Amino acid sequence: MIHLRNGKYELVGIKLGGDKAIEHGVSTLKSLREKIDTDRMKEPAFMMVLTTVGPYAYRRSDGIWVVPLASLKPIYF
């Protein structure tokens, strides 16, 4: 979970494998989202599975992002 100062948060799962691992990550994120008390907290801003495989990021039909590590740009401070 990434929590920002403005109260928004994201759910992020990290998986090192291919399609089977991504599906497991999606399942875990959905399960976690169902446990959140939305009377006390907002819905997550987005959900994402960060993975090591794949040429590009995409959004699944269920709204969960699948993002390969290689598609992220390096951040220089």
PDB file of N, CA, C and O in Angstrom:
ATOM      1  N   MET A   1       0.849  -1.160   0.000  1.00  0.00           N
ATOM      2  CA  MET A   1       0.000   0.000   0.000  1.00  0.00           C
ATOM      3  C   MET A   1       0.901   1.231   0.000  1.00  0.00           C
ATOM      4  O   MET A   1       1.851   1.313   0.753  1.00  0.00           O
ATOM      5  N   ILE A   2       0.564   2.170  -0.851  1.00  0.00           N
ATOM      6  CA  ILE A   2       1.231   3.463  -0.879  1.00  0.00           C
ATOM      7  C   ILE A   2       0.200   4.481  -0.405  1.00  0.00           C
ATOM      8  O   ILE A   2      -0.875   4.589  -0.981  1.00  0.00           O
ATOM      9  N   HIS A   3       0.522   5.188   0.666  1.00  0.00           N
ATOM     10  CA  HIS A   3      -0.413   6.141   1.261  1.00  0.00           C
ATOM     11  C   HIS A   3       0.154   7.539   1.122  1.00  0.00           C
ATOM     12  O   HIS A   3       1.291   7.796   1.516  1.00  0.00           O
ATOM     13  N   LEU A   4      -0.626   8.464   0.561  1.00  0.00           N
ATOM     14  CA  LEU A   4      -0.187   9.833   0.346  1.00  0.00           C
ATOM     15  C   LEU A   4      -0.738  10.767   1.417  1.00  0.00           C
ATOM     16  O   LEU A   4      -1.718  10.437   2.095  1.00  0.00           O
ATOM     17  N   ARG A   5      -0.148  11.913   1.569  1.00  0.00           N
ATOM     18  CA  ARG A   5      -0.563  12.876   2.593  1.00  0.00           C
ATOM     19  C   ARG A   5      -1.990  13.365   2.400  1.00  0.00           C
ATOM     20  O   ARG A   5      -2.648  13.736   3.362  1.00  0.00           O
ATOM     21  N   ASN A   6      -2.467  13.410   1.167  1.00  0.00           N
ATOM     22  CA  ASN A   6      -3.815  13.918   0.913  1.00  0.00           C
ATOM     23  C   ASN A   6      -4.902  12.879   1.194  1.00  0.00           C
ATOM     24  O   ASN A   6      -6.066  13.117   0.931  1.00  0.00           O
ATOM     25  N   GLY A   7      -4.523  11.719   1.702  1.00  0.00           N
ATOM     26  CA  GLY A   7      -5.487  10.696   2.063  1.00  0.00           C
ATOM     27  C   GLY A   7      -5.710   9.638   1.003  1.00  0.00           C
ATOM     28  O   GLY A   7      -6.316   8.614   1.265  1.00  0.00           O
ATOM     29  N   LYS A   8      -5.224   9.885  -0.214  1.00  0.00           N
ATOM     30  CA  LYS A   8      -5.358   8.879  -1.259  1.00  0.00           C
ATOM     31  C   LYS A   8      -4.339   7.766  -1.027  1.00  0.00           C
ATOM     32  O   LYS A   8      -3.294   7.990  -0.416  1.00  0.00           O
ATOM     33  N   TYR A   9      -4.666   6.596  -1.511  1.00  0.00           N
ATOM     34  CA  TYR A   9      -3.737   5.481  -1.406  1.00  0.00           C
ATOM     35  C   TYR A   9      -3.925   4.541  -2.582  1.00  0.00           C
ATOM     36  O   TYR A   9      -4.950   4.559  -3.258  1.00  0.00           O
ATOM     37  N   GLU A  10      -2.913   3.751  -2.830  1.00  0.00           N
ATOM     38  CA  GLU A  10      -2.928   2.765  -3.897  1.00  0.00           C
ATOM     39  C   GLU A  10      -2.557   1.412  -3.310  1.00  0.00           C
ATOM     40  O   GLU A  10      -1.791   1.326  -2.364  1.00  0.00           O
ATOM     41  N   LEU A  11      -3.081   0.378  -3.912  1.00  0.00           N
ATOM     42  CA  LEU A  11      -2.691  -0.980  -3.537  1.00  0.00           C
ATOM     43  C   LEU A  11      -1.769  -1.501  -4.615  1.00  0.00           C
ATOM     44  O   LEU A  11      -2.121  -1.481  -5.804  1.00  0.00           O
ATOM     45  N   VAL A  12      -0.589  -1.961  -4.224  1.00  0.00           N
ATOM     46  CA  VAL A  12       0.412  -2.438  -5.177  1.00  0.00           C
ATOM     47  C   VAL A  12       0.899  -3.808  -4.744  1.00  0.00           C
ATOM     48  O   VAL A  12       1.280  -4.002  -3.594  1.00  0.00           O
ATOM     49  N   GLY A  13       0.877  -4.746  -5.675  1.00  0.00           N
ATOM     50  CA  GLY A  13       1.447  -6.068  -5.446  1.00  0.00           C
ATOM     51  C   GLY A  13       2.646  -6.243  -6.350  1.00  0.00           C
ATOM     52  O   GLY A  13       2.659  -5.756  -7.479  1.00  0.00           O
ATOM     53  N   ILE A  14       3.667  -6.930  -5.880  1.00  0.00           N
ATOM     54  CA  ILE A  14       4.879  -7.146  -6.661  1.00  0.00           C
ATOM     55  C   ILE A  14       5.014  -8.638  -6.935  1.00  0.00           C
ATOM     56  O   ILE A  14       5.019  -9.445  -6.003  1.00  0.00           O
ATOM     57  N   LYS A  15       5.091  -8.980  -8.213  1.00  0.00           N
ATOM     58  CA  LYS A  15       5.233 -10.377  -8.621  1.00  0.00           C
ATOM     59  C   LYS A  15       6.375 -10.499  -9.611  1.00  0.00           C
ATOM     60  O   LYS A  15       6.510  -9.688 -10.526  1.00  0.00           O
ATOM     61  N   LEU A  16       7.199 -11.518  -9.449  1.00  0.00           N
ATOM     62  CA  LEU A  16       8.382 -11.680 -10.283  1.00  0.00           C
ATOM     63  C   LEU A  16       8.169 -12.602 -11.469  1.00  0.00           C
ATOM     64  O   LEU A  16       9.018 -12.683 -12.347  1.00  0.00           O
ATOM     65  N   GLY A  17       7.051 -13.289 -11.536  1.00  0.00           N
ATOM     66  CA  GLY A  17       6.832 -14.266 -12.595  1.00  0.00           C
ATOM     67  C   GLY A  17       5.982 -13.757 -13.730  1.00  0.00           C
ATOM     68  O   GLY A  17       5.774 -12.554 -13.889  1.00  0.00           O
ATOM     69  N   GLY A  18       5.458 -14.681 -14.521  1.00  0.00           N
ATOM     70  CA  GLY A  18       4.653 -14.361 -15.689  1.00  0.00           C
ATOM     71  C   GLY A  18       3.173 -14.303 -15.392  1.00  0.00           C
ATOM     72  O   GLY A  18       2.747 -13.841 -14.324  1.00  0.00           O
ATOM     73  N   ASP A  19       2.372 -14.800 -16.336  1.00  0.00           N
ATOM     74  CA  ASP A  19       0.917 -14.678 -16.261  1.00  0.00           C
ATOM     75  C   ASP A  19       0.312 -15.284 -15.001  1.00  0.00           C
ATOM     76  O   ASP A  19      -0.586 -14.704 -14.393  1.00  0.00           O
ATOM     77  N   LYS A  20       0.807 -16.445 -14.604  1.00  0.00           N
ATOM     78  CA  LYS A  20       0.253 -17.111 -13.418  1.00  0.00           C
ATOM     79  C   LYS A  20       0.512 -16.265 -12.160  1.00  0.00           C
ATOM     80  O   LYS A  20      -0.379 -16.095 -11.321  1.00  0.00           O
ATOM     81  N   ALA A  21       1.700 -15.701 -12.051  1.00  0.00           N
ATOM     82  CA  ALA A  21       2.033 -14.857 -10.899  1.00  0.00           C
ATOM     83  C   ALA A  21       1.214 -13.570 -10.923  1.00  0.00           C
ATOM     84  O   ALA A  21       0.770 -13.092  -9.875  1.00  0.00           O
ATOM     85  N   ILE A  22       1.009 -12.997 -12.115  1.00  0.00           N
ATOM     86  CA  ILE A  22       0.206 -11.782 -12.233  1.00  0.00           C
ATOM     87  C   ILE A  22      -1.226 -12.059 -11.784  1.00  0.00           C
ATOM     88  O   ILE A  22      -1.813 -11.267 -11.038  1.00  0.00           O
ATOM     89  N   GLU A  23      -1.796 -13.183 -12.206  1.00  0.00           N
ATOM     90  CA  GLU A  23      -3.155 -13.533 -11.787  1.00  0.00           C
ATOM     91  C   GLU A  23      -3.240 -13.706 -10.283  1.00  0.00           C
ATOM     92  O   GLU A  23      -4.224 -13.309  -9.655  1.00  0.00           O
ATOM     93  N   HIS A  24      -2.200 -14.281  -9.683  1.00  0.00           N
ATOM     94  CA  HIS A  24      -2.173 -14.430  -8.226  1.00  0.00           C
ATOM     95  C   HIS A  24      -2.125 -13.063  -7.563  1.00  0.00           C
ATOM     96  O   HIS A  24      -2.819 -12.813  -6.564  1.00  0.00           O
ATOM     97  N   GLY A  25      -1.336 -12.149  -8.110  1.00  0.00           N
ATOM     98  CA  GLY A  25      -1.264 -10.790  -7.574  1.00  0.00           C
ATOM     99  C   GLY A  25      -2.593 -10.065  -7.674  1.00  0.00           C
ATOM    100  O   GLY A  25      -3.006  -9.369  -6.745  1.00  0.00           O
ATOM    101  N   VAL A  26      -3.270 -10.226  -8.797  1.00  0.00           N
ATOM    102  CA  VAL A  26      -4.588  -9.607  -8.988  1.00  0.00           C
ATOM    103  C   VAL A  26      -5.574 -10.158  -7.961  1.00  0.00           C
ATOM    104  O   VAL A  26      -6.328  -9.412  -7.341  1.00  0.00           O
ATOM    105  N   SER A  27      -5.552 -11.452  -7.778  1.00  0.00           N
ATOM    106  CA  SER A  27      -6.446 -12.091  -6.803  1.00  0.00           C
ATOM    107  C   SER A  27      -6.192 -11.554  -5.396  1.00  0.00           C
ATOM    108  O   SER A  27      -7.129 -11.264  -4.651  1.00  0.00           O
ATOM    109  N   THR A  28      -4.934 -11.411  -5.043  1.00  0.00           N
ATOM    110  CA  THR A  28      -4.568 -10.894  -3.727  1.00  0.00           C
ATOM    111  C   THR A  28      -5.041  -9.457  -3.547  1.00  0.00           C
ATOM    112  O   THR A  28      -5.577  -9.095  -2.493  1.00  0.00           O
ATOM    113  N   LEU A  29      -4.866  -8.618  -4.571  1.00  0.00           N
ATOM    114  CA  LEU A  29      -5.304  -7.225  -4.485  1.00  0.00           C
ATOM    115  C   LEU A  29      -6.822  -7.130  -4.326  1.00  0.00           C
ATOM    116  O   LEU A  29      -7.317  -6.343  -3.523  1.00  0.00           O
ATOM    117  N   LYS A  30      -7.548  -7.934  -5.088  1.00  0.00           N
ATOM    118  CA  LYS A  30      -9.010  -7.921  -4.987  1.00  0.00           C
ATOM    119  C   LYS A  30      -9.464  -8.354  -3.595  1.00  0.00           C
ATOM    120  O   LYS A  30     -10.388  -7.780  -3.026  1.00  0.00           O
ATOM    121  N   SER A  31      -8.809  -9.362  -3.056  1.00  0.00           N
ATOM    122  CA  SER A  31      -9.139  -9.847  -1.718  1.00  0.00           C
ATOM    123  C   SER A  31      -8.870  -8.767  -0.665  1.00  0.00           C
ATOM    124  O   SER A  31      -9.682  -8.544   0.237  1.00  0.00           O
ATOM    125  N   LEU A  32      -7.747  -8.086  -0.804  1.00  0.00           N
ATOM    126  CA  LEU A  32      -7.401  -7.024   0.132  1.00  0.00           C
ATOM    127  C   LEU A  32      -8.391  -5.867   0.034  1.00  0.00           C
ATOM    128  O   LEU A  32      -8.837  -5.324   1.048  1.00  0.00           O
ATOM    129  N   ARG A  33      -8.773  -5.489  -1.186  1.00  0.00           N
ATOM    130  CA  ARG A  33      -9.730  -4.392  -1.374  1.00  0.00           C
ATOM    131  C   ARG A  33     -11.056  -4.712  -0.697  1.00  0.00           C
ATOM    132  O   ARG A  33     -11.706  -3.842  -0.128  1.00  0.00           O
ATOM    133  N   GLU A  34     -11.481  -5.960  -0.736  1.00  0.00           N
ATOM    134  CA  GLU A  34     -12.759  -6.351  -0.118  1.00  0.00           C
ATOM    135  C   GLU A  34     -12.728  -6.230   1.399  1.00  0.00           C
ATOM    136  O   GLU A  34     -13.765  -6.089   2.026  1.00  0.00           O
ATOM    137  N   LYS A  35     -11.534  -6.259   1.990  1.00  0.00           N
ATOM    138  CA  LYS A  35     -11.409  -6.177   3.442  1.00  0.00           C
ATOM    139  C   LYS A  35     -11.377  -4.742   3.948  1.00  0.00           C
ATOM    140  O   LYS A  35     -11.447  -4.504   5.149  1.00  0.00           O
ATOM    141  N   ILE A  36     -11.279  -3.775   3.044  1.00  0.00           N
ATOM    142  CA  ILE A  36     -11.188  -2.373   3.445  1.00  0.00           C
ATOM    143  C   ILE A  36     -12.571  -1.853   3.831  1.00  0.00           C
ATOM    144  O   ILE A  36     -13.534  -2.014   3.088  1.00  0.00           O
ATOM    145  N   ASP A  37     -12.653  -1.233   4.984  1.00  0.00           N
ATOM    146  CA  ASP A  37     -13.901  -0.642   5.469  1.00  0.00           C
ATOM    147  C   ASP A  37     -14.077   0.716   4.784  1.00  0.00           C
ATOM    148  O   ASP A  37     -13.468   1.704   5.191  1.00  0.00           O
ATOM    149  N   THR A  38     -14.905   0.773   3.751  1.00  0.00           N
ATOM    150  CA  THR A  38     -15.067   2.001   2.976  1.00  0.00           C
ATOM    151  C   THR A  38     -15.892   3.056   3.722  1.00  0.00           C
ATOM    152  O   THR A  38     -16.029   4.165   3.229  1.00  0.00           O
ATOM    153  N   ASP A  39     -16.418   2.728   4.885  1.00  0.00           N
ATOM    154  CA  ASP A  39     -17.054   3.744   5.718  1.00  0.00           C
ATOM    155  C   ASP A  39     -15.992   4.576   6.439  1.00  0.00           C
ATOM    156  O   ASP A  39     -16.238   5.714   6.808  1.00  0.00           O
ATOM    157  N   ARG A  40     -14.808   4.004   6.617  1.00  0.00           N
ATOM    158  CA  ARG A  40     -13.725   4.687   7.319  1.00  0.00           C
ATOM    159  C   ARG A  40     -12.630   5.179   6.377  1.00  0.00           C
ATOM    160  O   ARG A  40     -11.897   6.107   6.709  1.00  0.00           O
ATOM    161  N   MET A  41     -12.481   4.524   5.234  1.00  0.00           N
ATOM    162  CA  MET A  41     -11.449   4.886   4.261  1.00  0.00           C
ATOM    163  C   MET A  41     -12.064   4.968   2.877  1.00  0.00           C
ATOM    164  O   MET A  41     -13.045   4.286   2.595  1.00  0.00           O
ATOM    165  N   LYS A  42     -11.470   5.769   2.025  1.00  0.00           N
ATOM    166  CA  LYS A  42     -11.909   5.830   0.638  1.00  0.00           C
ATOM    167  C   LYS A  42     -11.488   4.553  -0.082  1.00  0.00           C
ATOM    168  O   LYS A  42     -10.665   3.786   0.412  1.00  0.00           O
ATOM    169  N   GLU A  43     -12.055   4.371  -1.273  1.00  0.00           N
ATOM    170  CA  GLU A  43     -11.595   3.285  -2.143  1.00  0.00           C
ATOM    171  C   GLU A  43     -10.166   3.606  -2.589  1.00  0.00           C
ATOM    172  O   GLU A  43      -9.785   4.779  -2.662  1.00  0.00           O
ATOM    173  N   PRO A  44      -9.366   2.603  -2.931  1.00  0.00           N
ATOM    174  CA  PRO A  44      -8.030   2.897  -3.441  1.00  0.00           C
ATOM    175  C   PRO A  44      -8.103   3.699  -4.740  1.00  0.00           C
ATOM    176  O   PRO A  44      -9.011   3.494  -5.544  1.00  0.00           O
ATOM    177  N   ALA A  45      -7.156   4.620  -4.935  1.00  0.00           N
ATOM    178  CA  ALA A  45      -7.112   5.424  -6.157  1.00  0.00           C
ATOM    179  C   ALA A  45      -6.875   4.512  -7.367  1.00  0.00           C
ATOM    180  O   ALA A  45      -7.444   4.729  -8.424  1.00  0.00           O
ATOM    181  N   PHE A  46      -6.037   3.513  -7.208  1.00  0.00           N
ATOM    182  CA  PHE A  46      -5.852   2.488  -8.228  1.00  0.00           C
ATOM    183  C   PHE A  46      -5.169   1.285  -7.611  1.00  0.00           C
ATOM    184  O   PHE A  46      -4.661   1.351  -6.493  1.00  0.00           O
ATOM    185  N   MET A  47      -5.180   0.185  -8.346  1.00  0.00           N
ATOM    186  CA  MET A  47      -4.489  -1.035  -7.927  1.00  0.00           C
ATOM    187  C   MET A  47      -3.548  -1.439  -9.054  1.00  0.00           C
ATOM    188  O   MET A  47      -3.873  -1.287 -10.231  1.00  0.00           O
ATOM    189  N   MET A  48      -2.376  -1.960  -8.668  1.00  0.00           N
ATOM    190  CA  MET A  48      -1.358  -2.269  -9.656  1.00  0.00           C
ATOM    191  C   MET A  48      -0.565  -3.501  -9.244  1.00  0.00           C
ATOM    192  O   MET A  48      -0.252  -3.680  -8.071  1.00  0.00           O
ATOM    193  N   VAL A  49      -0.260  -4.335 -10.225  1.00  0.00           N
ATOM    194  CA  VAL A  49       0.672  -5.438 -10.033  1.00  0.00           C
ATOM    195  C   VAL A  49       1.958  -5.032 -10.754  1.00  0.00           C
ATOM    196  O   VAL A  49       1.957  -4.829 -11.969  1.00  0.00           O
ATOM    197  N   LEU A  50       3.030  -4.859 -10.010  1.00  0.00           N
ATOM    198  CA  LEU A  50       4.335  -4.542 -10.568  1.00  0.00           C
ATOM    199  C   LEU A  50       5.041  -5.860 -10.838  1.00  0.00           C
ATOM    200  O   LEU A  50       5.151  -6.706  -9.945  1.00  0.00           O
ATOM    201  N   THR A  51       5.501  -6.044 -12.062  1.00  0.00           N
ATOM    202  CA  THR A  51       6.091  -7.319 -12.438  1.00  0.00           C
ATOM    203  C   THR A  51       7.419  -7.108 -13.160  1.00  0.00           C
ATOM    204  O   THR A  51       7.767  -5.987 -13.523  1.00  0.00           O
ATOM    205  N   THR A  52       8.149  -8.177 -13.379  1.00  0.00           N
ATOM    206  CA  THR A  52       9.438  -8.086 -14.070  1.00  0.00           C
ATOM    207  C   THR A  52       9.330  -8.503 -15.528  1.00  0.00           C
ATOM    208  O   THR A  52      10.308  -8.416 -16.250  1.00  0.00           O
ATOM    209  N   VAL A  53       8.162  -8.947 -15.954  1.00  0.00           N
ATOM    210  CA  VAL A  53       8.007  -9.415 -17.333  1.00  0.00           C
ATOM    211  C   VAL A  53       7.044  -8.525 -18.109  1.00  0.00           C
ATOM    212  O   VAL A  53       6.183  -7.876 -17.532  1.00  0.00           O
ATOM    213  N   GLY A  54       7.204  -8.497 -19.409  1.00  0.00           N
ATOM    214  CA  GLY A  54       6.288  -7.763 -20.270  1.00  0.00           C
ATOM    215  C   GLY A  54       6.931  -6.535 -20.890  1.00  0.00           C
ATOM    216  O   GLY A  54       7.766  -5.888 -20.270  1.00  0.00           O
ATOM    217  N   PRO A  55       6.515  -6.212 -22.113  1.00  0.00           N
ATOM    218  CA  PRO A  55       7.118  -5.073 -22.813  1.00  0.00           C
ATOM    219  C   PRO A  55       6.467  -3.726 -22.498  1.00  0.00           C
ATOM    220  O   PRO A  55       7.053  -2.685 -22.760  1.00  0.00           O
ATOM    221  N   TYR A  56       5.257  -3.731 -21.952  1.00  0.00           N
ATOM    222  CA  TYR A  56       4.547  -2.471 -21.732  1.00  0.00           C
ATOM    223  C   TYR A  56       3.530  -2.625 -20.608  1.00  0.00           C
ATOM    224  O   TYR A  56       3.134  -3.729 -20.250  1.00  0.00           O
ATOM    225  N   ALA A  57       3.099  -1.487 -20.071  1.00  0.00           N
ATOM    226  CA  ALA A  57       2.074  -1.474 -19.025  1.00  0.00           C
ATOM    227  C   ALA A  57       0.697  -1.464 -19.679  1.00  0.00           C
ATOM    228  O   ALA A  57       0.530  -0.943 -20.785  1.00  0.00           O
ATOM    229  N   TYR A  58      -0.272  -2.039 -19.008  1.00  0.00           N
ATOM    230  CA  TYR A  58      -1.637  -2.033 -19.523  1.00  0.00           C
ATOM    231  C   TYR A  58      -2.627  -2.107 -18.362  1.00  0.00           C
ATOM    232  O   TYR A  58      -2.276  -2.501 -17.256  1.00  0.00           O
ATOM    233  N   ARG A  59      -3.835  -1.684 -18.655  1.00  0.00           N
ATOM    234  CA  ARG A  59      -4.916  -1.753 -17.663  1.00  0.00           C
ATOM    235  C   ARG A  59      -5.848  -2.880 -18.054  1.00  0.00           C
ATOM    236  O   ARG A  59      -6.358  -2.934 -19.172  1.00  0.00           O
ATOM    237  N   ARG A  60      -6.072  -3.785 -17.128  1.00  0.00           N
ATOM    238  CA  ARG A  60      -6.943  -4.923 -17.361  1.00  0.00           C
ATOM    239  C   ARG A  60      -8.404  -4.481 -17.381  1.00  0.00           C
ATOM    240  O   ARG A  60      -8.736  -3.383 -16.950  1.00  0.00           O
ATOM    241  N   SER A  61      -9.271  -5.346 -17.866  1.00  0.00           N
ATOM    242  CA  SER A  61     -10.704  -5.023 -17.923  1.00  0.00           C
ATOM    243  C   SER A  61     -11.313  -4.825 -16.532  1.00  0.00           C
ATOM    244  O   SER A  61     -12.322  -4.154 -16.389  1.00  0.00           O
ATOM    245  N   ASP A  62     -10.684  -5.390 -15.490  1.00  0.00           N
ATOM    246  CA  ASP A  62     -11.178  -5.186 -14.124  1.00  0.00           C
ATOM    247  C   ASP A  62     -10.613  -3.930 -13.473  1.00  0.00           C
ATOM    248  O   ASP A  62     -10.849  -3.661 -12.305  1.00  0.00           O
ATOM    249  N   GLY A  63      -9.831  -3.139 -14.238  1.00  0.00           N
ATOM    250  CA  GLY A  63      -9.316  -1.873 -13.742  1.00  0.00           C
ATOM    251  C   GLY A  63      -7.952  -1.937 -13.084  1.00  0.00           C
ATOM    252  O   GLY A  63      -7.416  -0.912 -12.673  1.00  0.00           O
ATOM    253  N   ILE A  64      -7.384  -3.109 -12.959  1.00  0.00           N
ATOM    254  CA  ILE A  64      -6.082  -3.261 -12.306  1.00  0.00           C
ATOM    255  C   ILE A  64      -4.972  -3.087 -13.344  1.00  0.00           C
ATOM    256  O   ILE A  64      -5.016  -3.668 -14.426  1.00  0.00           O
ATOM    257  N   TRP A  65      -3.996  -2.258 -12.993  1.00  0.00           N
ATOM    258  CA  TRP A  65      -2.859  -2.016 -13.867  1.00  0.00           C
ATOM    259  C   TRP A  65      -1.829  -3.126 -13.705  1.00  0.00           C
ATOM    260  O   TRP A  65      -1.566  -3.572 -12.594  1.00  0.00           O
ATOM    261  N   VAL A  66      -1.230  -3.547 -14.805  1.00  0.00           N
ATOM    262  CA  VAL A  66      -0.105  -4.476 -14.796  1.00  0.00           C
ATOM    263  C   VAL A  66       1.065  -3.699 -15.396  1.00  0.00           C
ATOM    264  O   VAL A  66       0.998  -3.247 -16.542  1.00  0.00           O
ATOM    265  N   VAL A  67       2.117  -3.506 -14.592  1.00  0.00           N
ATOM    266  CA  VAL A  67       3.215  -2.637 -15.000  1.00  0.00           C
ATOM    267  C   VAL A  67       4.536  -3.376 -14.867  1.00  0.00           C
ATOM    268  O   VAL A  67       4.941  -3.738 -13.762  1.00  0.00           O
ATOM    269  N   PRO A  68       5.227  -3.602 -15.997  1.00  0.00           N
ATOM    270  CA  PRO A  68       6.562  -4.204 -15.906  1.00  0.00           C
ATOM    271  C   PRO A  68       7.568  -3.170 -15.404  1.00  0.00           C
ATOM    272  O   PRO A  68       7.479  -1.982 -15.760  1.00  0.00           O
ATOM    273  N   LEU A  69       8.481  -3.600 -14.603  1.00  0.00           N
ATOM    274  CA  LEU A  69       9.483  -2.726 -14.020  1.00  0.00           C
ATOM    275  C   LEU A  69      10.245  -1.953 -15.099  1.00  0.00           C
ATOM    276  O   LEU A  69      10.547  -0.770 -14.934  1.00  0.00           O
ATOM    277  N   ALA A  70      10.517  -2.586 -16.218  1.00  0.00           N
ATOM    278  CA  ALA A  70      11.294  -1.949 -17.287  1.00  0.00           C
ATOM    279  C   ALA A  70      10.557  -0.767 -17.925  1.00  0.00           C
ATOM    280  O   ALA A  70      11.186   0.087 -18.546  1.00  0.00           O
ATOM    281  N   SER A  71       9.246  -0.677 -17.742  1.00  0.00           N
ATOM    282  CA  SER A  71       8.499   0.428 -18.349  1.00  0.00           C
ATOM    283  C   SER A  71       8.537   1.697 -17.499  1.00  0.00           C
ATOM    284  O   SER A  71       8.115   2.752 -17.952  1.00  0.00           O
ATOM    285  N   LEU A  72       9.035   1.585 -16.277  1.00  0.00           N
ATOM    286  CA  LEU A  72       9.122   2.753 -15.407  1.00  0.00           C
ATOM    287  C   LEU A  72      10.391   3.529 -15.720  1.00  0.00           C
ATOM    288  O   LEU A  72      11.465   2.948 -15.883  1.00  0.00           O
ATOM    289  N   LYS A  73      10.275   4.817 -15.827  1.00  0.00           N
ATOM    290  CA  LYS A  73      11.439   5.651 -16.098  1.00  0.00           C
ATOM    291  C   LYS A  73      12.227   5.832 -14.807  1.00  0.00           C
ATOM    292  O   LYS A  73      11.643   5.944 -13.731  1.00  0.00           O
ATOM    293  N   PRO A  74      13.543   5.929 -14.915  1.00  0.00           N
ATOM    294  CA  PRO A  74      14.325   6.195 -13.711  1.00  0.00           C
ATOM    295  C   PRO A  74      14.057   7.632 -13.211  1.00  0.00           C
ATOM    296  O   PRO A  74      13.822   8.534 -14.012  1.00  0.00           O
ATOM    297  N   ILE A  75      14.069   7.791 -11.927  1.00  0.00           N
ATOM    298  CA  ILE A  75      13.846   9.098 -11.322  1.00  0.00           C
ATOM    299  C   ILE A  75      15.182   9.565 -10.759  1.00  0.00           C
ATOM    300  O   ILE A  75      15.836   8.865  -9.985  1.00  0.00           O
ATOM    301  N   TYR A  76      15.594  10.730 -11.154  1.00  0.00           N
ATOM    302  CA  TYR A  76      16.860  11.293 -10.668  1.00  0.00           C
ATOM    303  C   TYR A  76      16.572  12.415  -9.685  1.00  0.00           C
ATOM    304  O   TYR A  76      15.784  13.302  -9.966  1.00  0.00           O
ATOM    305  N   PHE A  77      17.200  12.373  -8.549  1.00  0.00           N
ATOM    306  CA  PHE A  77      17.006  13.401  -7.517  1.00  0.00           C
ATOM    307  C   PHE A  77      18.118  14.417  -7.579  1.00  0.00           C
ATOM    308  O   PHE A  77      19.203  14.173  -7.882  1.00  0.00           O
TER     309      PHE A  77
END
